[in-house]
PDB file of C-alpha atoms in Angstrom:
ATOM      1  CA  MET A  19      98.949  79.462 128.696  1.00 43.00           C
ATOM      2  CA  THR A  20     100.608  83.596 127.672  1.00 45.00           C
ATOM      3  CA  ASN A  21     104.236  84.464 127.775  1.00 47.00           C
ATOM      4  CA  PRO A  22     104.358  87.686 129.747  1.00 50.00           C
ATOM      5  CA  ILE A  23     106.447  90.983 128.095  1.00 53.00           C
ATOM      6  CA  VAL A  24     109.869  90.093 128.999  1.00 48.00           C
ATOM      7  CA  ASN A  25     110.981  93.727 128.531  1.00 52.00           C
ATOM      8  CA  SER A  26     110.964  96.406 131.112  1.00 50.00           C
ATOM      9  CA  PRO A  27     110.770 100.066 128.593  1.00 48.00           C
ATOM     10  CA  ALA A  28     111.821 101.668 132.939  1.00 48.00           C
ATOM     11  CA  GLN A  29     115.181 100.097 131.473  1.00 55.00           C
ATOM     12  CA  ASP A  30     118.496 102.254 131.953  1.00 55.00           C
ATOM     13  CA  LEU A  31     119.839 103.084 128.627  1.00 53.00           C
ATOM     14  CA  THR A  32     123.622 104.998 130.866  1.00 52.00           C
ATOM     15  CA  PRO A  33     126.638 103.238 128.717  1.00 51.00           C
ATOM     16  CA  THR A  34     127.984 100.480 131.442  1.00 52.00           C
ATOM     17  CA  HIS A  35     131.512 100.893 130.010  1.00 46.00           C
ATOM     18  CA  PRO A  36     133.387 103.228 132.494  1.00 46.00           C
ATOM     19  CA  ASN A  37     134.439 105.150 130.135  1.00 48.00           C
ATOM     20  CA  ALA A  38     131.221 105.438 127.447  1.00 49.00           C
ATOM     21  CA  TYR A  39     129.804 107.684 129.749  1.00 49.00           C
ATOM     22  CA  ASN A  40     129.486 111.209 127.794  1.00 55.00           C
ATOM     23  CA  ALA A  41     127.185 113.580 128.290  1.00 56.00           C
ATOM     24  CA  ASP A  42     125.934 114.947 124.920  1.00 62.00           C
ATOM     25  CA  THR A  43     124.420 110.569 124.320  1.00 81.00           C
ATOM     26  CA  ARG A  44     121.719 110.951 126.671  1.00 84.00           C
ATOM     27  CA  HIS A  45     118.202 113.147 125.415  1.00 88.00           C
ATOM     28  CA  ASP A  46     115.271 112.007 126.940  1.00 94.00           C
ATOM     29  CA  LEU A  47     111.709 112.987 125.275  1.00 94.00           C
ATOM     30  CA  ALA A  48     108.321 113.934 126.800  1.00 96.00           C
ATOM     31  CA  GLY A  49     105.986 114.431 125.292  1.00 96.00           C
ATOM     32  CA  GLY A  50     104.918 116.510 121.889  1.00 95.00           C
ATOM     33  CA  GLU A  51     109.121 115.896 121.087  1.00 96.00           C
ATOM     34  CA  ALA A  52     108.923 111.658 121.963  1.00 96.00           C
ATOM     35  CA  ALA A  53     106.453 112.229 119.864  1.00 96.00           C
ATOM     36  CA  LYS A  54     108.625 113.946 116.578  1.00 95.00           C
ATOM     37  CA  LYS A  55     111.479 111.393 117.594  1.00 95.00           C
ATOM     38  CA  ILE A  56     109.022 108.469 117.408  1.00 96.00           C
ATOM     39  CA  HIS A  57     107.195 109.658 114.486  1.00 94.00           C
ATOM     40  CA  ASP A  58     110.764 110.606 112.669  1.00 93.00           C
ATOM     41  CA  VAL A  59     111.814 106.240 113.118  1.00 94.00           C
ATOM     42  CA  ILE A  60     108.239 105.359 111.890  1.00 94.00           C
ATOM     43  CA  ASP A  61     108.529 107.941 109.010  1.00 93.00           C
ATOM     44  CA  LYS A  62     111.420 106.100 107.755  1.00 92.00           C
ATOM     45  CA  SER A  63     110.771 102.434 108.766  1.00 90.00           C
ATOM     46  CA  ASN A  64     106.780 101.842 108.973  1.00 87.00           C
ATOM     47  CA  THR A  65     107.135  97.970 109.784  1.00 95.00           C
ATOM     48  CA  CYS A  66     107.661  96.886 113.267  1.00 97.00           C
ATOM     49  CA  PHE A  67     107.441  94.338 115.116  1.00 98.00           C
ATOM     50  CA  LEU A  68     104.833  94.202 117.674  1.00 98.00           C
ATOM     51  CA  VAL A  69     104.546  91.839 120.652  1.00 98.00           C
ATOM     52  CA  THR A  70     101.661  90.405 122.965  1.00 97.00           C
ATOM     53  CA  GLN A  71     101.372  88.694 125.786  1.00 95.00           C
ATOM     54  CA  GLY A  72     101.617  85.471 123.528  1.00 93.00           C
ATOM     55  CA  GLY A  73     103.104  86.243 120.111  1.00 95.00           C
ATOM     56  CA  VAL A  74     105.327  88.283 118.372  1.00 97.00           C
ATOM     57  CA  ARG A  75     105.146  89.212 114.665  1.00 97.00           C
ATOM     58  CA  PRO A  76     105.708  91.378 111.997  1.00 97.00           C
ATOM     59  CA  MET A  77     103.253  94.424 111.395  1.00 97.00           C
ATOM     60  CA  GLY A  78     103.347  96.812 108.511  1.00 96.00           C
ATOM     61  CA  VAL A  79     102.232 100.746 110.629  1.00 97.00           C
ATOM     62  CA  ARG A  80      99.167 102.303 108.627  1.00 97.00           C
ATOM     63  CA  GLN A  81      99.171 105.873 110.478  1.00 97.00           C
ATOM     64  CA  CYS A  82     101.246 106.910 113.087  1.00 97.00           C
ATOM     65  CA  ASP A  83      99.211 110.217 114.527  1.00 96.00           C
ATOM     66  CA  GLU A  84     101.339 113.128 115.841  1.00 95.00           C
ATOM     67  CA  ASP A  85     100.496 112.594 119.477  1.00 96.00           C
ATOM     68  CA  GLY A  86     102.302 109.309 118.584  1.00 96.00           C
ATOM     69  CA  THR A  87      99.942 107.337 118.252  1.00 97.00           C
ATOM     70  CA  LEU A  88     100.001 104.082 116.645  1.00 98.00           C
ATOM     71  CA  TRP A  89      97.538 102.432 113.756  1.00 98.00           C
ATOM     72  CA  PHE A  90      97.362  98.837 112.594  1.00 98.00           C
ATOM     73  CA  LEU A  91      94.912  97.204 109.961  1.00 98.00           C
ATOM     74  CA  SER A  92      94.659  93.161 111.275  1.00 97.00           C
ATOM     75  CA  ASP A  93      92.181  90.611 110.612  1.00 97.00           C
ATOM     76  CA  LYS A  94      89.894  90.660 113.807  1.00 97.00           C
ATOM     77  CA  HIS A  95      90.524  86.958 113.631  1.00 97.00           C
ATOM     78  CA  SER A  96      93.713  86.602 113.991  1.00 97.00           C
ATOM     79  CA  HIS A  97      95.696  85.233 118.021  1.00 97.00           C
ATOM     80  CA  LYS A  98      96.702  88.727 118.001  1.00 97.00           C
ATOM     81  CA  ASN A  99      93.425  90.577 118.442  1.00 98.00           C
ATOM     82  CA  ALA A 100      92.757  87.470 120.119  1.00 98.00           C
ATOM     83  CA  GLN A 101      95.205  88.319 123.022  1.00 98.00           C
ATOM     84  CA  ILE A 102      95.565  92.222 122.371  1.00 98.00           C
ATOM     85  CA  GLU A 103      91.895  92.369 123.461  1.00 97.00           C
ATOM     86  CA  ALA A 104      92.392  90.011 126.715  1.00 97.00           C
ATOM     87  CA  HIS A 105      95.602  91.864 127.780  1.00 97.00           C
ATOM     88  CA  GLY A 106      96.264  95.168 125.468  1.00 98.00           C
ATOM     89  CA  GLU A 107      99.132  95.923 126.539  1.00 98.00           C
ATOM     90  CA  VAL A 108     102.543  95.075 123.291  1.00 98.00           C
ATOM     91  CA  GLU A 109     105.149  96.516 122.568  1.00 98.00           C
ATOM     92  CA  LEU A 110     106.751  97.777 119.991  1.00 98.00           C
ATOM     93  CA  TYR A 111     110.236  97.406 118.147  1.00 98.00           C
ATOM     94  CA  PHE A 112     111.381  99.458 114.877  1.00 97.00           C
ATOM     95  CA  GLN A 113     114.436 100.215 112.956  1.00 95.00           C
ATOM     96  CA  ALA A 114     114.814 102.530 110.287  1.00 91.00           C
ATOM     97  CA  SER A 115     117.665 102.129 108.848  1.00 87.00           C
ATOM     98  CA  GLU A 116     120.802  99.836 109.421  1.00 82.00           C
ATOM     99  CA  HIS A 117     123.303 102.515 112.077  1.00 77.00           C
ATOM    100  CA  SER A 118     120.129 104.143 113.630  1.00 84.00           C
ATOM    101  CA  GLY A 119     116.749 104.646 114.100  1.00 91.00           C
ATOM    102  CA  PHE A 120     116.560 102.215 116.721  1.00 95.00           C
ATOM    103  CA  LEU A 121     112.743 102.509 118.811  1.00 96.00           C
ATOM    104  CA  HIS A 122     111.032 100.618 122.051  1.00 97.00           C
ATOM    105  CA  LEU A 123     107.762 101.458 122.480  1.00 98.00           C
ATOM    106  CA  SER A 124     104.793 100.115 125.293  1.00 98.00           C
ATOM    107  CA  GLY A 125     101.676 101.048 125.400  1.00 98.00           C
ATOM    108  CA  HIS A 126      98.255  99.907 125.306  1.00 98.00           C
ATOM    109  CA  ALA A 127      96.114  98.138 122.316  1.00 98.00           C
ATOM    110  CA  ILE A 128      92.940  98.745 121.626  1.00 98.00           C
ATOM    111  CA  VAL A 129      90.319  96.203 117.935  1.00 98.00           C
ATOM    112  CA  LEU A 130      88.409  98.475 117.111  1.00 98.00           C
ATOM    113  CA  HIS A 131      85.966  97.692 113.599  1.00 97.00           C
ATOM    114  CA  ASP A 132      85.146 101.438 112.234  1.00 96.00           C
ATOM    115  CA  LYS A 133      83.882 101.284 108.811  1.00 96.00           C
ATOM    116  CA  ALA A 134      85.500 105.151 109.634  1.00 97.00           C
ATOM    117  CA  LEU A 135      88.849 104.132 110.024  1.00 96.00           C
ATOM    118  CA  ILE A 136      88.956 100.861 107.953  1.00 97.00           C
ATOM    119  CA  ASP A 137      88.099 103.915 104.702  1.00 96.00           C
ATOM    120  CA  LYS A 138      90.746 105.525 106.003  1.00 97.00           C
ATOM    121  CA  LEU A 139      93.903 103.755 106.853  1.00 97.00           C
ATOM    122  CA  TRP A 140      92.932 101.429 103.493  1.00 97.00           C
ATOM    123  CA  THR A 141      95.708 101.220 100.845  1.00 93.00           C
ATOM    124  CA  PRO A 142      95.312  98.859  97.818  1.00 93.00           C
ATOM    125  CA  LEU A 143      98.309  96.608  98.970  1.00 92.00           C
ATOM    126  CA  ALA A 144      96.916  95.714 101.885  1.00 94.00           C
ATOM    127  CA  ARG A 145      94.166  93.360  99.758  1.00 93.00           C
ATOM    128  CA  VAL A 146      97.292  90.930  99.592  1.00 93.00           C
ATOM    129  CA  TRP A 147      96.150  90.602 103.573  1.00 93.00           C
ATOM    130  CA  PHE A 148      91.904  91.449 103.099  1.00 96.00           C
ATOM    131  CA  ASN A 149      91.062  89.684  99.699  1.00 93.00           C
ATOM    132  CA  GLU A 150      87.716  91.748  99.468  1.00 95.00           C
ATOM    133  CA  GLY A 151      89.750  95.251  99.484  1.00 94.00           C
ATOM    134  CA  LYS A 152      87.799  97.391 101.958  1.00 93.00           C
ATOM    135  CA  ASP A 153      85.471  95.849 102.344  1.00 94.00           C
ATOM    136  CA  ASP A 154      85.884  92.413 104.008  1.00 96.00           C
ATOM    137  CA  PRO A 155      84.302  91.770 106.245  1.00 96.00           C
ATOM    138  CA  CYS A 156      87.953  90.543 108.455  1.00 96.00           C
ATOM    139  CA  ILE A 157      88.997  93.605 108.760  1.00 97.00           C
ATOM    140  CA  SER A 158      89.066  95.272 112.111  1.00 98.00           C
ATOM    141  CA  VAL A 159      91.802  98.105 113.675  1.00 98.00           C
ATOM    142  CA  ILE A 160      94.877  98.211 116.357  1.00 98.00           C
ATOM    143  CA  ARG A 161      95.404 101.231 117.755  1.00 98.00           C
ATOM    144  CA  VAL A 162      98.443 101.372 119.799  1.00 98.00           C
ATOM    145  CA  HIS A 163      98.916 104.942 122.629  1.00 98.00           C
ATOM    146  CA  PRO A 164     102.226 104.095 123.222  1.00 98.00           C
ATOM    147  CA  THR A 165     103.245 105.213 126.986  1.00 97.00           C
ATOM    148  CA  GLN A 166     106.373 104.944 127.109  1.00 97.00           C
ATOM    149  CA  GLY A 167     110.072 103.319 124.954  1.00 97.00           C
ATOM    150  CA  GLN A 168     113.116 104.527 124.559  1.00 96.00           C
ATOM    151  CA  TYR A 169     115.641 105.695 121.385  1.00 94.00           C
ATOM    152  CA  TRP A 170     118.496 104.654 119.596  1.00 92.00           C
ATOM    153  CA  ASP A 171     120.112 106.663 117.124  1.00 87.00           C
ATOM    154  CA  ASN A 172     123.204 108.115 115.695  1.00 78.00           C
ATOM    155  CA  LYS A 173     123.931 111.949 115.299  1.00 58.00           C
ATOM    156  CA  HIS A 174     124.613 112.673 112.460  1.00 55.00           C
ATOM    157  CA  GLY A 175     123.091 110.338 109.253  1.00 55.00           C
ATOM    158  CA  ASP A 176     124.071 106.986 109.152  1.00 49.00           C
ATOM    159  CA  ALA A 177     127.071 107.842 106.181  1.00 46.00           C
ATOM    160  CA  VAL A 178     128.721 110.231 109.202  1.00 48.00           C
ATOM    161  CA  ALA A 179     128.563 107.027 111.316  1.00 50.00           C
ATOM    162  CA  SER A 180     128.972 104.760 109.014  1.00 49.00           C
ATOM    163  CA  VAL A 181     132.819 107.107 108.586  1.00 49.00           C
ATOM    164  CA  LYS A 182     133.261 107.445 112.381  1.00 48.00           C
ATOM    165  CA  MET A 183     132.853 103.307 113.172  1.00 49.00           C
ATOM    166  CA  LEU A 184     135.885 102.621 110.419  1.00 50.00           C
ATOM    167  CA  ILE A 185     138.279 105.908 111.465  1.00 51.00           C
ATOM    168  CA  GLY A 186     136.725 104.763 115.177  1.00 51.00           C
ATOM    169  CA  ALA A 187     138.165 100.892 114.015  1.00 56.00           C
ATOM    170  CA  ALA A 188     141.256 102.148 112.372  1.00 58.00           C
ATOM    171  CA  LEU A 189     142.811 103.677 114.852  1.00 57.00           C
ATOM    172  CA  GLY A 190     141.100 101.767 117.397  1.00 60.00           C
ATOM    173  CA  LYS A 191     139.209 105.370 118.718  1.00 59.00           C
ATOM    174  CA  GLN A 192     135.874 105.877 119.714  1.00 59.00           C
ATOM    175  CA  PHE A 193     133.278 108.095 118.317  1.00 54.00           C
ATOM    176  CA  ASP A 194     131.138 107.777 119.669  1.00 55.00           C
ATOM    177  CA  ASP A 195     128.387 109.077 117.360  1.00 60.00           C
ATOM    178  CA  GLY A 196     124.895 108.333 119.245  1.00 76.00           C
ATOM    179  CA  GLU A 197     121.484 109.633 121.218  1.00 84.00           C
ATOM    180  CA  VAL A 198     120.198 107.333 123.713  1.00 89.00           C
ATOM    181  CA  GLY A 199     117.275 108.439 125.912  1.00 92.00           C
ATOM    182  CA  ASN A 200     113.834 107.276 127.346  1.00 94.00           C
ATOM    183  CA  LEU A 201     110.980 108.523 125.445  1.00 94.00           C
ATOM    184  CA  LYS A 202     106.465 109.792 127.179  1.00 96.00           C
ATOM    185  CA  PRO A 203     104.757 110.422 124.741  1.00 93.00           C
TER     186      PRO A 203
END
């Protein structure tokens, strides 16, 4: 029996605390702006949690295209590949740093067995998982096309966010440096 993916990517991100709403914190992004946000977060954290119907595991992103499409190398005999082939809807969770760059994506994944793609995505570090190198017969490629998601970030970088948090805690005041929004690549 497989576990359904439980998070709805269409969840409302509006703050629920009555004093927390600030129109300056909400920025929904679509098209190229959404893809740029995806790319920016992945540039800072190229590792994510990949959630399939049936499992969750950390994965290293090998490439992020201009449209936000993500590429991974995977063992063709893995449970995740079988789960994707049975049901291609997946979720991805990223965290770029301690205080910023949180990203949730949902989308459609497919497993590909394309030698040219493997060559393009190969890195010597992948030999840890594929000890025969890029010609290992177990290598496959997972392509994830994100369809929607959300992000949570800060506006001025981690250093400013940390200072604002310390000042806010000392003074008992809320200094909102956050930014949230839905993504539609």
